[in-house]
C-alpha cells in the first residue's frame, strides 16, 4: 500500500509518532529546551535537521504498524537509528559514557566531530527500515478489517 493511499488514521499515527520521536530525542539532549536540563555545550545548527529527519522517519515507521500489519522487519534498525540520533545530537560532554571513555577533552575533540556522521547514519538506518517496512507491506498485503 503506497503511503499516498494511507487512511487518515495512519497519518495521525505518523504525526503522533513524529511528536513522540521529537520529545524522546530532543528533551534529554536539550535540543528541545526544557527547565529539566541544561546543556554544557551549545546546540549546533545541524542538530535541528537531524532531529527533524529522525522525527519524520520515526513517525512514518510507527504509522506502518497501524491497521495494516506487515512482517516485523527492521525493528532493530529502528531502535538503532533512534538511539544513534540521540547520541548524535546530544551534548558531547553531558554523555557520561563518552566522558568516561574519552575524558572531557576527548569528548570535545574526538566525539563531537563524529556526531554529525552518527546523525547521518541514524537517518540512513531509519530510512532503510522504512523502505523495508513499506516494501514488505506491498509484497504481502493484508486485507483491512
PDB file of C-alpha atoms in Angstrom:
ATOM      1  CA  UNK A   1       0.000   0.000   0.000  1.00  0.00           C
ATOM      2  CA  UNK A   2       1.707   3.234  -1.088  1.00  0.00           C
ATOM      3  CA  UNK A   3       1.937   5.954   1.524  1.00  0.00           C
ATOM      4  CA  UNK A   4      -0.251   8.293  -0.545  1.00  0.00           C
ATOM      5  CA  UNK A   5      -3.169   5.908  -0.108  1.00  0.00           C
ATOM      6  CA  UNK A   6      -2.807   5.635   3.662  1.00  0.00           C
ATOM      7  CA  UNK A   7      -6.011   6.252   5.602  1.00  0.00           C
ATOM      8  CA  UNK A   8      -6.197   9.323   7.869  1.00  0.00           C
ATOM      9  CA  UNK A   9      -5.699   7.095  10.907  1.00  0.00           C
ATOM     10  CA  UNK A  10      -2.208   6.183   9.701  1.00  0.00           C
ATOM     11  CA  UNK A  11      -1.304   9.802   9.023  1.00  0.00           C
ATOM     12  CA  UNK A  12      -2.467  10.706  12.527  1.00  0.00           C
ATOM     13  CA  UNK A  13      -0.249   7.920  13.909  1.00  0.00           C
ATOM     14  CA  UNK A  14       2.659   9.280  11.844  1.00  0.00           C
ATOM     15  CA  UNK A  15       2.111  12.759  13.258  1.00  0.00           C
ATOM     16  CA  UNK A  16       1.855  11.474  16.829  1.00  0.00           C
ATOM     17  CA  UNK A  17       4.913   9.261  16.291  1.00  0.00           C
ATOM     18  CA  UNK A  18       6.919  12.194  14.956  1.00  0.00           C
ATOM     19  CA  UNK A  19       5.983  14.211  18.040  1.00  0.00           C
ATOM     20  CA  UNK A  20       6.991  11.278  20.252  1.00  0.00           C
ATOM     21  CA  UNK A  21      10.357  10.915  18.499  1.00  0.00           C
ATOM     22  CA  UNK A  22      10.946  14.671  18.784  1.00  0.00           C
ATOM     23  CA  UNK A  23      10.327  14.646  22.516  1.00  0.00           C
ATOM     24  CA  UNK A  24      12.175  11.369  23.159  1.00  0.00           C
ATOM     25  CA  UNK A  25      15.340  12.568  21.415  1.00  0.00           C
ATOM     26  CA  UNK A  26      15.001  16.314  21.888  1.00  0.00           C
ATOM     27  CA  UNK A  27      14.299  16.660  25.603  1.00  0.00           C
ATOM     28  CA  UNK A  28      17.183  14.576  27.029  1.00  0.00           C
ATOM     29  CA  UNK A  29      19.621  16.269  24.643  1.00  0.00           C
ATOM     30  CA  UNK A  30      18.161  19.729  25.340  1.00  0.00           C
ATOM     31  CA  UNK A  31      17.669  20.403  21.638  1.00  0.00           C
ATOM     32  CA  UNK A  32      14.058  20.891  22.723  1.00  0.00           C
ATOM     33  CA  UNK A  33      14.649  23.257  25.645  1.00  0.00           C
ATOM     34  CA  UNK A  34      13.035  22.459  28.966  1.00  0.00           C
ATOM     35  CA  UNK A  35      13.780  23.570  32.534  1.00  0.00           C
ATOM     36  CA  UNK A  36      14.701  19.952  33.345  1.00  0.00           C
ATOM     37  CA  UNK A  37      18.163  20.004  31.822  1.00  0.00           C
ATOM     38  CA  UNK A  38      20.825  22.447  30.653  1.00  0.00           C
ATOM     39  CA  UNK A  39      23.454  21.579  28.063  1.00  0.00           C
ATOM     40  CA  UNK A  40      27.094  22.285  28.805  1.00  0.00           C
ATOM     41  CA  UNK A  41      27.779  22.998  25.117  1.00  0.00           C
ATOM     42  CA  UNK A  42      25.565  24.977  22.755  1.00  0.00           C
ATOM     43  CA  UNK A  43      23.156  23.255  20.388  1.00  0.00           C
ATOM     44  CA  UNK A  44      24.730  23.033  16.925  1.00  0.00           C
ATOM     45  CA  UNK A  45      22.869  24.139  13.792  1.00  0.00           C
ATOM     46  CA  UNK A  46      22.883  20.595  12.379  1.00  0.00           C
ATOM     47  CA  UNK A  47      21.176  19.173  15.489  1.00  0.00           C
ATOM     48  CA  UNK A  48      17.829  20.530  14.301  1.00  0.00           C
ATOM     49  CA  UNK A  49      17.772  18.945  10.812  1.00  0.00           C
ATOM     50  CA  UNK A  50      18.862  15.597  12.271  1.00  0.00           C
ATOM     51  CA  UNK A  51      16.165  15.784  14.947  1.00  0.00           C
ATOM     52  CA  UNK A  52      13.525  16.722  12.348  1.00  0.00           C
ATOM     53  CA  UNK A  53      14.565  13.963   9.914  1.00  0.00           C
ATOM     54  CA  UNK A  54      14.624  11.418  12.738  1.00  0.00           C
ATOM     55  CA  UNK A  55      11.187  12.502  13.909  1.00  0.00           C
ATOM     56  CA  UNK A  56       9.657  12.353  10.425  1.00  0.00           C
ATOM     57  CA  UNK A  57      11.133   8.936   9.637  1.00  0.00           C
ATOM     58  CA  UNK A  58      10.270   7.617  13.095  1.00  0.00           C
ATOM     59  CA  UNK A  59       6.694   8.840  12.796  1.00  0.00           C
ATOM     60  CA  UNK A  60       6.305   7.208   9.388  1.00  0.00           C
ATOM     61  CA  UNK A  61       7.729   3.979  10.784  1.00  0.00           C
ATOM     62  CA  UNK A  62       5.252   3.994  13.640  1.00  0.00           C
ATOM     63  CA  UNK A  63       2.448   4.528  11.130  1.00  0.00           C
ATOM     64  CA  UNK A  64       3.468   1.355   9.271  1.00  0.00           C
ATOM     65  CA  UNK A  65       2.319  -0.620  12.308  1.00  0.00           C
ATOM     66  CA  UNK A  66      -1.193   0.844  12.274  1.00  0.00           C
ATOM     67  CA  UNK A  67      -4.077  -1.223  10.913  1.00  0.00           C
ATOM     68  CA  UNK A  68      -2.178  -2.849   8.049  1.00  0.00           C
ATOM     69  CA  UNK A  69       0.358  -5.130   9.707  1.00  0.00           C
ATOM     70  CA  UNK A  70       3.439  -6.112   7.777  1.00  0.00           C
ATOM     71  CA  UNK A  71       6.145  -8.568   8.648  1.00  0.00           C
ATOM     72  CA  UNK A  72       8.161  -7.476  11.650  1.00  0.00           C
ATOM     73  CA  UNK A  73      11.117  -6.371   9.566  1.00  0.00           C
ATOM     74  CA  UNK A  74      13.646  -3.837  10.695  1.00  0.00           C
ATOM     75  CA  UNK A  75      12.797  -3.234  14.346  1.00  0.00           C
ATOM     76  CA  UNK A  76      16.470  -3.462  15.318  1.00  0.00           C
ATOM     77  CA  UNK A  77      17.340  -0.786  12.786  1.00  0.00           C
ATOM     78  CA  UNK A  78      14.532   1.414  14.115  1.00  0.00           C
ATOM     79  CA  UNK A  79      15.849   1.225  17.654  1.00  0.00           C
ATOM     80  CA  UNK A  80      19.425   1.660  16.489  1.00  0.00           C
ATOM     81  CA  UNK A  81      18.564   4.639  14.333  1.00  0.00           C
ATOM     82  CA  UNK A  82      16.687   6.353  17.138  1.00  0.00           C
ATOM     83  CA  UNK A  83      19.461   5.758  19.655  1.00  0.00           C
ATOM     84  CA  UNK A  84      22.161   6.969  17.266  1.00  0.00           C
ATOM     85  CA  UNK A  85      20.142  10.097  16.647  1.00  0.00           C
ATOM     86  CA  UNK A  86      20.037  10.886  20.357  1.00  0.00           C
ATOM     87  CA  UNK A  87      23.783  10.285  20.632  1.00  0.00           C
ATOM     88  CA  UNK A  88      24.409  12.443  17.578  1.00  0.00           C
ATOM     89  CA  UNK A  89      22.503  15.497  18.769  1.00  0.00           C
ATOM     90  CA  UNK A  90      23.389  15.244  22.452  1.00  0.00           C
ATOM     91  CA  UNK A  91      25.872  17.391  24.288  1.00  0.00           C
ATOM     92  CA  UNK A  92      29.250  15.636  23.904  1.00  0.00           C
ATOM     93  CA  UNK A  93      30.370  16.356  27.468  1.00  0.00           C
ATOM     94  CA  UNK A  94      26.976  15.537  29.009  1.00  0.00           C
ATOM     95  CA  UNK A  95      27.188  11.896  27.937  1.00  0.00           C
ATOM     96  CA  UNK A  96      28.737  10.141  30.933  1.00  0.00           C
ATOM     97  CA  UNK A  97      29.811   7.101  28.896  1.00  0.00           C
ATOM     98  CA  UNK A  98      31.656   9.259  26.366  1.00  0.00           C
ATOM     99  CA  UNK A  99      33.358  11.298  29.091  1.00  0.00           C
ATOM    100  CA  UNK A 100      34.278   8.099  30.939  1.00  0.00           C
ATOM    101  CA  UNK A 101      35.745   6.513  27.795  1.00  0.00           C
ATOM    102  CA  UNK A 102      37.431   9.567  26.273  1.00  0.00           C
ATOM    103  CA  UNK A 103      37.674  12.137  29.036  1.00  0.00           C
ATOM    104  CA  UNK A 104      36.337  15.678  28.852  1.00  0.00           C
ATOM    105  CA  UNK A 105      38.798  16.865  26.203  1.00  0.00           C
ATOM    106  CA  UNK A 106      38.321  13.643  24.190  1.00  0.00           C
ATOM    107  CA  UNK A 107      34.577  14.190  24.222  1.00  0.00           C
ATOM    108  CA  UNK A 108      35.117  17.589  22.603  1.00  0.00           C
ATOM    109  CA  UNK A 109      37.979  16.709  20.247  1.00  0.00           C
ATOM    110  CA  UNK A 110      37.089  13.134  19.224  1.00  0.00           C
ATOM    111  CA  UNK A 111      33.381  12.545  19.910  1.00  0.00           C
ATOM    112  CA  UNK A 112      31.959  15.949  18.924  1.00  0.00           C
ATOM    113  CA  UNK A 113      33.370  15.822  15.353  1.00  0.00           C
ATOM    114  CA  UNK A 114      31.877  12.316  14.907  1.00  0.00           C
ATOM    115  CA  UNK A 115      28.369  13.377  15.916  1.00  0.00           C
ATOM    116  CA  UNK A 116      27.219  14.707  12.505  1.00  0.00           C
ATOM    117  CA  UNK A 117      28.282  11.399  10.909  1.00  0.00           C
ATOM    118  CA  UNK A 118      26.358   9.485  13.600  1.00  0.00           C
ATOM    119  CA  UNK A 119      23.336  11.609  12.796  1.00  0.00           C
ATOM    120  CA  UNK A 120      23.598  10.714   9.115  1.00  0.00           C
ATOM    121  CA  UNK A 121      23.968   7.014   9.966  1.00  0.00           C
ATOM    122  CA  UNK A 122      20.867   7.223  12.178  1.00  0.00           C
ATOM    123  CA  UNK A 123      18.875   8.796   9.337  1.00  0.00           C
ATOM    124  CA  UNK A 124      20.148   6.128   6.930  1.00  0.00           C
ATOM    125  CA  UNK A 125      19.123   3.321   9.314  1.00  0.00           C
ATOM    126  CA  UNK A 126      15.668   4.781   9.820  1.00  0.00           C
ATOM    127  CA  UNK A 127      15.279   5.339   6.069  1.00  0.00           C
ATOM    128  CA  UNK A 128      16.339   1.769   5.320  1.00  0.00           C
ATOM    129  CA  UNK A 129      13.925   0.434   7.907  1.00  0.00           C
ATOM    130  CA  UNK A 130      11.041   2.475   6.488  1.00  0.00           C
ATOM    131  CA  UNK A 131      11.883   1.308   2.976  1.00  0.00           C
ATOM    132  CA  UNK A 132      11.957  -2.314   4.164  1.00  0.00           C
ATOM    133  CA  UNK A 133       8.649  -1.975   6.021  1.00  0.00           C
ATOM    134  CA  UNK A 134       6.922  -0.398   3.031  1.00  0.00           C
ATOM    135  CA  UNK A 135       8.337  -2.976   0.605  1.00  0.00           C
ATOM    136  CA  UNK A 136       7.190  -5.813   2.879  1.00  0.00           C
ATOM    137  CA  UNK A 137       3.741  -4.287   3.117  1.00  0.00           C
ATOM    138  CA  UNK A 138       3.444  -4.015  -0.673  1.00  0.00           C
ATOM    139  CA  UNK A 139       4.770  -7.531  -1.253  1.00  0.00           C
ATOM    140  CA  UNK A 140       2.415  -9.178   1.220  1.00  0.00           C
ATOM    141  CA  UNK A 141      -0.654  -7.003   1.762  1.00  0.00           C
ATOM    142  CA  UNK A 142      -3.110  -7.899   4.493  1.00  0.00           C
ATOM    143  CA  UNK A 143      -6.759  -7.044   3.846  1.00  0.00           C
ATOM    144  CA  UNK A 144      -8.168  -4.281   6.010  1.00  0.00           C
ATOM    145  CA  UNK A 145     -10.691  -5.325   8.655  1.00  0.00           C
TER     146      UNK A 145
END
